[in-house]
GROMACS .gro file of C-alpha atoms in nm:
model
  233
    1UNK     CA    1   1.072  -2.203  -1.482
    2UNK     CA    2   0.913  -1.951  -1.692
    3UNK     CA    3   0.752  -1.647  -1.511
    4UNK     CA    4   0.369  -1.664  -1.526
    5UNK     CA    5   0.276  -1.400  -1.291
    6UNK     CA    6   0.402  -1.048  -1.194
    7UNK     CA    7   0.295  -0.917  -0.845
    8UNK     CA    8   0.343  -0.573  -0.728
    9UNK     CA    9   0.377  -0.379  -0.431
   10UNK     CA   10   0.191  -0.044  -0.491
   11UNK     CA   11   0.310   0.244  -0.277
   12UNK     CA   12   0.647   0.382  -0.380
   13UNK     CA   13   0.676   0.102  -0.631
   14UNK     CA   14   0.410   0.217  -0.911
   15UNK     CA   15   0.364   0.569  -0.763
   16UNK     CA   16   0.502   0.823  -0.502
   17UNK     CA   17   0.325   0.780  -0.178
   18UNK     CA   18   0.424   1.114  -0.002
   19UNK     CA   19   0.238   1.343  -0.225
   20UNK     CA   20  -0.081   1.121  -0.223
   21UNK     CA   21  -0.088   1.098   0.150
   22UNK     CA   22  -0.011   1.493   0.181
   23UNK     CA   23  -0.319   1.578  -0.040
   24UNK     CA   24  -0.540   1.310   0.137
   25UNK     CA   25  -0.473   1.449   0.482
   26UNK     CA   26  -0.540   1.808   0.349
   27UNK     CA   27  -0.894   1.694   0.224
   28UNK     CA   28  -0.958   1.487   0.530
   29UNK     CA   29  -0.863   1.756   0.771
   30UNK     CA   30  -1.054   2.025   0.581
   31UNK     CA   31  -1.370   1.810   0.575
   32UNK     CA   32  -1.349   1.765   0.948
   33UNK     CA   33  -1.291   2.137   0.971
   34UNK     CA   34  -1.649   2.161   0.780
   35UNK     CA   35  -1.838   1.896   0.965
   36UNK     CA   36  -1.678   1.840   1.288
   37UNK     CA   37  -1.558   2.190   1.403
   38UNK     CA   38  -1.536   2.089   1.770
   39UNK     CA   39  -1.268   1.839   1.678
   40UNK     CA   40  -1.054   2.066   1.481
   41UNK     CA   41  -1.085   2.332   1.743
   42UNK     CA   42  -0.926   2.089   1.976
   43UNK     CA   43  -0.699   1.893   1.743
   44UNK     CA   44  -0.468   2.046   1.475
   45UNK     CA   45  -0.379   1.813   1.183
   46UNK     CA   46  -0.031   1.743   1.347
   47UNK     CA   47  -0.188   1.636   1.660
   48UNK     CA   48  -0.433   1.411   1.498
   49UNK     CA   49  -0.139   1.238   1.334
   50UNK     CA   50   0.061   1.204   1.658
   51UNK     CA   51  -0.258   1.064   1.812
   52UNK     CA   52  -0.273   0.788   1.541
   53UNK     CA   53   0.093   0.723   1.581
   54UNK     CA   54   0.036   0.680   1.949
   55UNK     CA   55  -0.239   0.450   1.921
   56UNK     CA   56  -0.047   0.217   1.660
   57UNK     CA   57   0.242   0.206   1.936
   58UNK     CA   58   0.013   0.131   2.215
   59UNK     CA   59  -0.151  -0.144   2.020
   60UNK     CA   60   0.140  -0.323   1.797
   61UNK     CA   61  -0.116  -0.548   1.623
   62UNK     CA   62  -0.273  -0.247   1.461
   63UNK     CA   63   0.068  -0.118   1.320
   64UNK     CA   64   0.011  -0.237   0.964
   65UNK     CA   65  -0.347  -0.185   0.941
   66UNK     CA   66  -0.379   0.178   0.858
   67UNK     CA   67  -0.736   0.187   0.791
   68UNK     CA   68  -0.822   0.036   1.146
   69UNK     CA   69  -0.584   0.288   1.306
   70UNK     CA   70  -0.724   0.604   1.127
   71UNK     CA   71  -1.080   0.514   1.199
   72UNK     CA   72  -1.014   0.406   1.559
   73UNK     CA   73  -0.817   0.729   1.616
   74UNK     CA   74  -1.065   0.947   1.448
   75UNK     CA   75  -1.365   0.798   1.650
   76UNK     CA   76  -1.180   0.853   1.981
   77UNK     CA   77  -1.073   1.199   1.902
   78UNK     CA   78  -1.437   1.275   1.804
   79UNK     CA   79  -1.562   1.155   2.158
   80UNK     CA   80  -1.281   1.361   2.322
   81UNK     CA   81  -1.417   1.668   2.136
   82UNK     CA   82  -1.759   1.619   2.290
   83UNK     CA   83  -1.956   1.424   2.014
   84UNK     CA   84  -2.196   1.154   2.093
   85UNK     CA   85  -2.104   0.794   2.016
   86UNK     CA   86  -2.368   0.782   1.724
   87UNK     CA   87  -2.240   1.107   1.589
   88UNK     CA   88  -1.875   0.985   1.623
   89UNK     CA   89  -1.938   0.683   1.438
   90UNK     CA   90  -2.118   0.844   1.160
   91UNK     CA   91  -1.848   1.125   1.130
   92UNK     CA   92  -1.564   0.873   1.129
   93UNK     CA   93  -1.728   0.665   0.848
   94UNK     CA   94  -1.783   0.970   0.637
   95UNK     CA   95  -1.447   1.140   0.679
   96UNK     CA   96  -1.278   0.813   0.589
   97UNK     CA   97  -1.485   0.782   0.282
   98UNK     CA   98  -1.362   1.130   0.187
   99UNK     CA   99  -0.997   1.037   0.285
  100UNK     CA  100  -1.011   0.707   0.093
  101UNK     CA  101  -1.129   0.854  -0.228
  102UNK     CA  102  -0.843   1.084  -0.209
  103UNK     CA  103  -0.601   0.823  -0.103
  104UNK     CA  104  -0.680   0.642  -0.440
  105UNK     CA  105  -0.586   0.959  -0.654
  106UNK     CA  106  -0.245   0.861  -0.745
  107UNK     CA  107   0.004   1.000  -0.995
  108UNK     CA  108   0.188   0.692  -1.158
  109UNK     CA  109   0.566   0.693  -1.172
  110UNK     CA  110   0.694   0.768  -1.523
  111UNK     CA  111   0.667   0.421  -1.748
  112UNK     CA  112   0.424   0.264  -1.487
  113UNK     CA  113   0.147   0.257  -1.741
  114UNK     CA  114   0.369   0.156  -2.027
  115UNK     CA  115   0.529  -0.130  -1.824
  116UNK     CA  116   0.191  -0.256  -1.705
  117UNK     CA  117   0.019  -0.248  -2.063
  118UNK     CA  118   0.344  -0.466  -2.167
  119UNK     CA  119   0.337  -0.705  -1.903
  120UNK     CA  120  -0.050  -0.750  -1.916
  121UNK     CA  121  -0.009  -0.895  -2.248
  122UNK     CA  122   0.226  -1.179  -2.126
  123UNK     CA  123   0.154  -1.252  -1.756
  124UNK     CA  124  -0.098  -1.240  -1.497
  125UNK     CA  125  -0.093  -0.931  -1.288
  126UNK     CA  126  -0.145  -0.885  -0.937
  127UNK     CA  127  -0.091  -0.658  -0.610
  128UNK     CA  128   0.022  -0.745  -0.257
  129UNK     CA  129   0.023  -0.412  -0.058
  130UNK     CA  130   0.056  -0.325   0.320
  131UNK     CA  131  -0.107   0.010   0.228
  132UNK     CA  132  -0.484   0.073   0.212
  133UNK     CA  133  -0.502   0.191  -0.130
  134UNK     CA  134  -0.768   0.002  -0.367
  135UNK     CA  135  -0.561  -0.039  -0.690
  136UNK     CA  136  -0.895  -0.082  -0.864
  137UNK     CA  137  -1.000   0.263  -0.752
  138UNK     CA  138  -0.684   0.413  -0.915
  139UNK     CA  139  -0.615   0.484  -1.287
  140UNK     CA  140  -0.401   0.170  -1.288
  141UNK     CA  141  -0.695  -0.078  -1.184
  142UNK     CA  142  -0.761  -0.195  -1.548
  143UNK     CA  143  -0.434  -0.382  -1.542
  144UNK     CA  144  -0.480  -0.584  -1.242
  145UNK     CA  145  -0.619  -0.953  -1.244
  146UNK     CA  146  -0.619  -0.970  -0.863
  147UNK     CA  147  -0.515  -0.763  -0.561
  148UNK     CA  148  -0.449  -0.845  -0.187
  149UNK     CA  149  -0.389  -0.588   0.098
  150UNK     CA  150  -0.270  -0.649   0.460
  151UNK     CA  151  -0.621  -0.510   0.566
  152UNK     CA  152  -0.800  -0.769   0.371
  153UNK     CA  153  -0.585  -1.044   0.489
  154UNK     CA  154  -0.514  -0.956   0.843
  155UNK     CA  155  -0.161  -1.004   0.794
  156UNK     CA  156   0.110  -0.798   0.656
  157UNK     CA  157   0.430  -0.843   0.454
  158UNK     CA  158   0.701  -0.976   0.518
  159UNK     CA  159   0.482  -1.237   0.713
  160UNK     CA  160   0.498  -1.556   0.498
  161UNK     CA  161   0.116  -1.581   0.518
  162UNK     CA  162   0.065  -1.258   0.300
  163UNK     CA  163   0.279  -1.426   0.018
  164UNK     CA  164   0.107  -1.762   0.067
  165UNK     CA  165  -0.217  -1.578  -0.030
  166UNK     CA  166  -0.096  -1.511  -0.362
  167UNK     CA  167   0.058  -1.841  -0.418
  168UNK     CA  168  -0.277  -2.004  -0.299
  169UNK     CA  169  -0.461  -1.769  -0.568
  170UNK     CA  170  -0.237  -1.851  -0.854
  171UNK     CA  171  -0.186  -2.199  -0.788
  172UNK     CA  172   0.158  -2.197  -0.949
  173UNK     CA  173   0.514  -2.258  -0.822
  174UNK     CA  174   0.687  -1.955  -0.638
  175UNK     CA  175   0.970  -1.945  -0.899
  176UNK     CA  176   0.711  -1.881  -1.156
  177UNK     CA  177   0.614  -1.545  -0.975
  178UNK     CA  178   0.807  -1.213  -1.023
  179UNK     CA  179   0.750  -0.998  -0.715
  180UNK     CA  180   0.814  -0.632  -0.759
  181UNK     CA  181   0.866  -0.394  -0.480
  182UNK     CA  182   1.059  -0.102  -0.329
  183UNK     CA  183   1.086  -0.224   0.047
  184UNK     CA  184   1.389  -0.448   0.087
  185UNK     CA  185   1.243  -0.631   0.385
  186UNK     CA  186   0.882  -0.638   0.332
  187UNK     CA  187   0.896  -0.690  -0.040
  188UNK     CA  188   1.235  -0.839  -0.150
  189UNK     CA  189   1.323  -1.055   0.136
  190UNK     CA  190   0.964  -1.162   0.205
  191UNK     CA  191   0.911  -1.285  -0.151
  192UNK     CA  192   1.258  -1.430  -0.172
  193UNK     CA  193   1.194  -1.640   0.144
  194UNK     CA  194   0.896  -1.791  -0.031
  195UNK     CA  195   1.087  -1.890  -0.329
  196UNK     CA  196   0.967  -1.608  -0.567
  197UNK     CA  197   1.176  -1.430  -0.800
  198UNK     CA  198   1.221  -1.056  -0.710
  199UNK     CA  199   1.283  -0.717  -0.874
  200UNK     CA  200   1.395  -0.453  -0.651
  201UNK     CA  201   1.249  -0.111  -0.768
  202UNK     CA  202   1.454   0.191  -0.671
  203UNK     CA  203   1.271   0.478  -0.824
  204UNK     CA  204   1.319   0.646  -0.473
  205UNK     CA  205   1.610   0.582  -0.292
  206UNK     CA  206   1.561   0.350   0.006
  207UNK     CA  207   1.741   0.501   0.330
  208UNK     CA  208   1.973   0.262   0.489
  209UNK     CA  209   1.897  -0.063   0.309
  210UNK     CA  210   2.016  -0.399   0.459
  211UNK     CA  211   2.363  -0.508   0.335
  212UNK     CA  212   2.230  -0.812   0.200
  213UNK     CA  213   1.936  -0.787  -0.026
  214UNK     CA  214   1.815  -1.124  -0.210
  215UNK     CA  215   1.702  -0.964  -0.543
  216UNK     CA  216   1.735  -1.109  -0.862
  217UNK     CA  217   1.707  -0.783  -1.070
  218UNK     CA  218   1.743  -0.428  -0.974
  219UNK     CA  219   1.597  -0.144  -1.168
  220UNK     CA  220   1.594   0.242  -1.105
  221UNK     CA  221   1.321   0.289  -1.376
  222UNK     CA  222   1.004   0.130  -1.456
  223UNK     CA  223   1.093   0.149  -1.827
  224UNK     CA  224   1.327  -0.130  -1.740
  225UNK     CA  225   1.087  -0.341  -1.594
  226UNK     CA  226   0.939  -0.566  -1.879
  227UNK     CA  227   1.290  -0.665  -1.967
  228UNK     CA  228   1.375  -0.735  -1.601
  229UNK     CA  229   1.094  -0.986  -1.598
  230UNK     CA  230   1.207  -1.153  -1.916
  231UNK     CA  231   1.555  -1.183  -1.777
  232UNK     CA  232   1.399  -1.394  -1.494
  233UNK     CA  233   1.306  -1.671  -1.742
   0.00000   0.00000   0.00000
């Protein structure tokens, strides 16, 4: 069957996540330092991060829901720093708004814009991400017809229910969808298990990938993406 839609993971597929998060964390902590100095007097940036990680470990259901973890951890740390419930709630919401704005300031990988421009002329374009970036708030938003996130769905890849949301939205057959992602388990194995065609993007090296990865196409540059989609049928 011919491909009708191309669905993307976002982080580390269309842009490098590490520098985005690094800048966002700096902006977040500086805002807290200016507006909640009692918190930054008690917690370093590293200690706040460790607190979030500990919270996610204690509550596995939160593991893939980074916004919920961030806001709950920030709220708890503000309370521990002596802020009232109402002040902690307000500061949590304000600080997250600042962080989220910075989180959406991305730098696309080389050829990402060109690839999306070309694909947009032939296919529906969508996103399915476990991250909390809002693709419509990034410079790539104009190319996307729809977007789903783990936060919005309350379920994360590789859970079949995440991919089913895409199928329900598109009302086409799984083999008519090309799923493009960098994560061998969450993206490639998850999409393949639903019958979708898969393109494994290796712009960044993936540490210790599984021995068996059910990709249909593999590329190391987004310059090759349009042809890879065409190769699928």
